[in-house]
Structures are given as structure tokens and as C-alpha cells.
Amino acid sequence: MLNKLKGKPLFADRDELKKLAKKLGMEVLESINPSTIPQALIEKVPYTFVKRYRILPIGEKEGKVIVVSSDPLNLAPLENLRLMLDKEVNAYFSYDETIQSAIDACYTRNGETTKFIADLSSLRKKEGKEGDLESYDLLENENEAPIIRLLNLILSEAISQGASDIHFEPSADDLKVRYRIDGVLVTRHTPEKEHQGKILTRIKVMAKLDIAEHRLPQDGRIKLKMGGREIDFRVSTLPTAHGERIVLRILNRENVELGIEKLGMLPKTLDEFKKLIHHPEGMILVTGPTGSGKTTSLYSALSEINSEEINIVTIEDPVEYKIKGIAQIAVYPKIGLSFASGLRHILRQDPDVVMIGEIRDNETAEIACQASLTGHLVLSTLHTNDAPSALPRLIDMGIEPYLLSSTVIGVLAQRLVRTICPNCREGYIATKEELAEVGLTKSDLNGKKVYRGRGCHKCYNSGYQGRHGIYELLTITPALQSLITQRVDSNHLREAAIKEGMTTLCTHGQHLIRSGMTTIKEVLRLTRRR
């Protein structure tokens, strides 16, 4: 038997393991396609078993079950699998991470949750633990009570499909479960009305909320595991006419790639943004709707300038992703720690750079402006439709125009457009009218096609897979400073900014259409051409 250290082979080198497997006469698989593995075979083997031993049945050949293993010398699990399946097994070798990826895919397939909901009414009630789930793995649910198992399946399915939010929406007849995937809500399940109370109560128990309170909104957090990943959920409840509506925001650290170069800005915009974040003082605002990637942009900017020579402090609601070397504070209104009060204390900590999660009120806006006037670089977010609208919004909050013109050095507006699924991408000749809607002409395309997705199983028939940012960066110039002090509206500011060289959201969208990354329809959905 192969010597082990903490359950892992001492042969850490992939090439050594591969050579050993070949010496033992094992066939080597460089990759595994989960879609070709029979579901009936997977259902016979518990997830806990395959996870522990990194061993997975992948098919049958000549009356034997083909099994992949990451440990060529660990024979005991193969014998257990032979008894479990009541068939002879033929062991192949594959790498540990390849097998783990296939395991995650096989045990989180889309159909499992739907099938379980359909069978739920016929399942007997089992006694399940209603305690804290923090130490639970979502995929290890074979012995749980039906409602607990159903909720675990929904959560694991949403994560595996790349959802950012899960909506539990009660109605008069049933409970609708919707996932927000690539910024768009899609209905996935509709459990019967009789299960509504148990499902929603279970979520509240996991989030440590008051299960007896149904009249007031509540907020909480859940920390769970799925395979080897730790995933946080931000939980929000809202009383409605048909029961409490609950939304879970999935905070999956593995889905976030920090780095200013990875944001997808156009070269000109990227160069200007880099110059802004290296200013010693001033205020930079990032605007856009909820879920448009504002926090990721701010974190990427902080990661770019983070060094031993400067002191960076943030105040957020909540702290979504932790960055090494940066002091991050979470607001806690129950004890009086708001953005405004926290910001006052931060300024006594001798910061060089301050990041405020969001400017929501006059008090926070005033302190932020004063901080940027006294030698600090301040970064924050604001909810406006475009970059020029941020300045009139702050004036509406009570900030004097002369103060804004002296403090704000740039405003970045952004959206996330869905990108075309590479598996079902197809070209077509767009009509003159279609192109005109996004400000393009036939000559702009130089005879090239535009693209769209037909819809396939890999993108759940949406035609899209993944998202890409589009940006407009308003850099405050002397000409714009003069207009701000005159209290001109956002339309005049926009016209002046474009003359000064600002690239709009729609213009960036046009680049993505011409490069075949997204569709005309998607750019129109998220931008307003002027």
C-alpha cells in the first residue's frame, strides 16, 4: 500500500504518479467528460465515498465497470466498489484534480433537484438536525431530512450553475425558486405550497434569524461548504402578502478574479483609470446598478495600489472579500457603526487611501469630500445610471458644487453584459435597423457578421455564458469643473465629457459586438444610446 501523509499520496509529482500507473498496467486518462458518465451508475455510489477516496466509476466495458483513481496503489476502495456495484471493476488512473472536478459535476447535475422535488411528496419524514450548518458539506446530504436535503440540492445546483442570487418567492399557489445567472433571473423550480414554510424556516435557522418574526425584514449570513470550497451567502427576508420572500446573495470567492487588467476595460479607459487611482488625493466614484461589478472594480483598484508604503482602510456593508494587507471594517448599525461614524474613526488612523462601500447620505458624502480635500484618496460607489449623473446626484445630497469640482477627480460607470456561449455561437447578417439601434452602420462592420447564441445544454438554452464589463470613465477636466460649479444638468455634462474624449457605455458595447463577444440585444438591454 502506498505510504500516505494526511490522506494524500507521498508522490506529489503528477509525472511520478503517471509513470507509476503505467508500470502497473493502468490506462491513463488525461481528462474526464462528466456528461458521458451514466447517472444510474453515479446514483449507486455515495458522494462521501468518492470524495474520500478520489475514485469515480465512469462507465462499463466488456461487463466490467471502469473506475478512475488518483492513487495507483490504494486497492481497498476498488474492492469496496466491486462489492457495492456487484460487478468486476477495471481501474484507470487520472489526476486528483481531474477526478475531483468530475465528481463535483456528476453530483450537482441539474436534474437532481427537479427529480427530488417531484418525489418529495412520497418521501417519509425523517428526523433531521436543525442546528448550525456551518460545518456541513452541501453534497453530503443522503441521510438528512427531506426538506434539508431539498434546500441543500437547490443551493448546490445554484452554485454549480454560476448563479449570483437565489430568490425564494411565495405566491398563492406555490413557492417559486429563481436563480440570477449572468445578471438575468430564470425560474428553476416550483415546490408545492405545503413545503414553503419548512423551506423558508430552514433558511432562517441556517442564517441565525428569528424564526418567530414574520412581520419585519431581517438580514443574516450563512457559511457553507460545497466539496472543497467555502461559500458565503448573504440572506435578506421581506414580508409579503403570501409569506416571507427570501433572497440569498452568493458570495463565491472562486468566481472573483481581482486585478485591474482583468476588468475588461478598453486600453484608453484602462490607462486613464490607472492614472486616477495613483493620485495622492481626490475622490473616485464607481456607479452602476446592484450586481454590476462595482465592488470588484474597487477591490481591483485597491489591489493595484496596495503596498507596504501606504495605509489602506475600507468600510463596507458587508466585507465581501478579504484582501491581504488592507484593514477592512464592516458597518454594524445596531451598535451605531454606520458609514459616517466609521469614516470619522478611520480618518484618525492616518490612512492614505479610504474605500467607502457606498455613499448613501449627506453626512457620509460630506465626510468623504472633506477627507479627499485633506490629502486622502477616497474611493466609493454611488447608484446612478451613468458617470455624468453622479455629480448632480451628490449636489442633490447637499454637497456644494464648488466642493465637488475640487474633490471628484473621476467617475467610472459600468455594466456587465452577457457574452455569447462559445458552444452554440453563430454568425448572421444584421439588418440596417438592428445596427442603427446601437449606433452602428454596415460600413462599421466592414462586411463582417455579428454573432448570437442559438442556445444549448451548456448555456441552459440562453445563448449566453459568462459576462464582460463595459465602462465609461468621466475624468474631471478644467472645462468640466467649470460646468459643475454652474450646476448644469447631467445631459450637458455628458455632452461636454464626450467632447473631452469620454468613451460611453454604448461605445464600449459596440466594440464587443464587432469583436463577436456579445449581441446587439444584450447591449441594448443594458445601455441607453444617446
PDB file of C-alpha atoms in Angstrom, residues 17 33 44 129 137 145 169 171 177 208 214 231 263 286 329 354 363 372 394 398 401 403 409 418 449 468 479:
ATOM      1  CA  LEU A  17       2.126   9.175 -10.378  1.00  0.00           C
ATOM      2  CA  ASN A  33     -16.129  14.165 -19.614  1.00  0.00           C
ATOM      3  CA  LYS A  44     -25.260   3.690  -6.787  1.00  0.00           C
ATOM      4  CA  LYS A 129     -30.831  18.138  12.751  1.00  0.00           C
ATOM      5  CA  ASP A 137     -20.929  19.917   3.081  1.00  0.00           C
ATOM      6  CA  ALA A 145     -34.458  15.123   6.402  1.00  0.00           C
ATOM      7  CA  GLU A 169     -40.741  33.851  -3.908  1.00  0.00           C
ATOM      8  CA  SER A 171     -47.258  33.051  -4.211  1.00  0.00           C
ATOM      9  CA  VAL A 177     -37.350  29.388  -6.894  1.00  0.00           C
ATOM     10  CA  LYS A 208     -29.483  32.539  12.637  1.00  0.00           C
ATOM     11  CA  HIS A 214     -42.653  37.226  10.139  1.00  0.00           C
ATOM     12  CA  ILE A 231     -19.105  29.739   0.147  1.00  0.00           C
ATOM     13  CA  LEU A 263     -11.727  44.055 -15.672  1.00  0.00           C
ATOM     14  CA  VAL A 286     -17.837  53.914  -9.299  1.00  0.00           C
ATOM     15  CA  ILE A 329     -14.287  47.271   8.554  1.00  0.00           C
ATOM     16  CA  VAL A 354     -10.010  55.149   2.108  1.00  0.00           C
ATOM     17  CA  GLU A 363     -23.280  63.035   6.158  1.00  0.00           C
ATOM     18  CA  SER A 372     -10.327  63.974  -0.161  1.00  0.00           C
ATOM     19  CA  LEU A 394     -24.144  64.462  -4.959  1.00  0.00           C
ATOM     20  CA  GLY A 398     -26.399  68.695  -0.308  1.00  0.00           C
ATOM     21  CA  PRO A 401     -20.815  72.377  -6.376  1.00  0.00           C
ATOM     22  CA  LEU A 403     -16.580  71.447  -3.236  1.00  0.00           C
ATOM     23  CA  ILE A 409     -11.287  63.525  -9.969  1.00  0.00           C
ATOM     24  CA  ARG A 418     -23.600  38.599 -21.086  1.00  0.00           C
ATOM     25  CA  LYS A 449     -21.116  39.227 -39.475  1.00  0.00           C
ATOM     26  CA  HIS A 468     -17.888  41.013 -19.638  1.00  0.00           C
ATOM     27  CA  ALA A 479     -13.754  72.563 -18.524  1.00  0.00           C
TER      28      ALA A 479
END
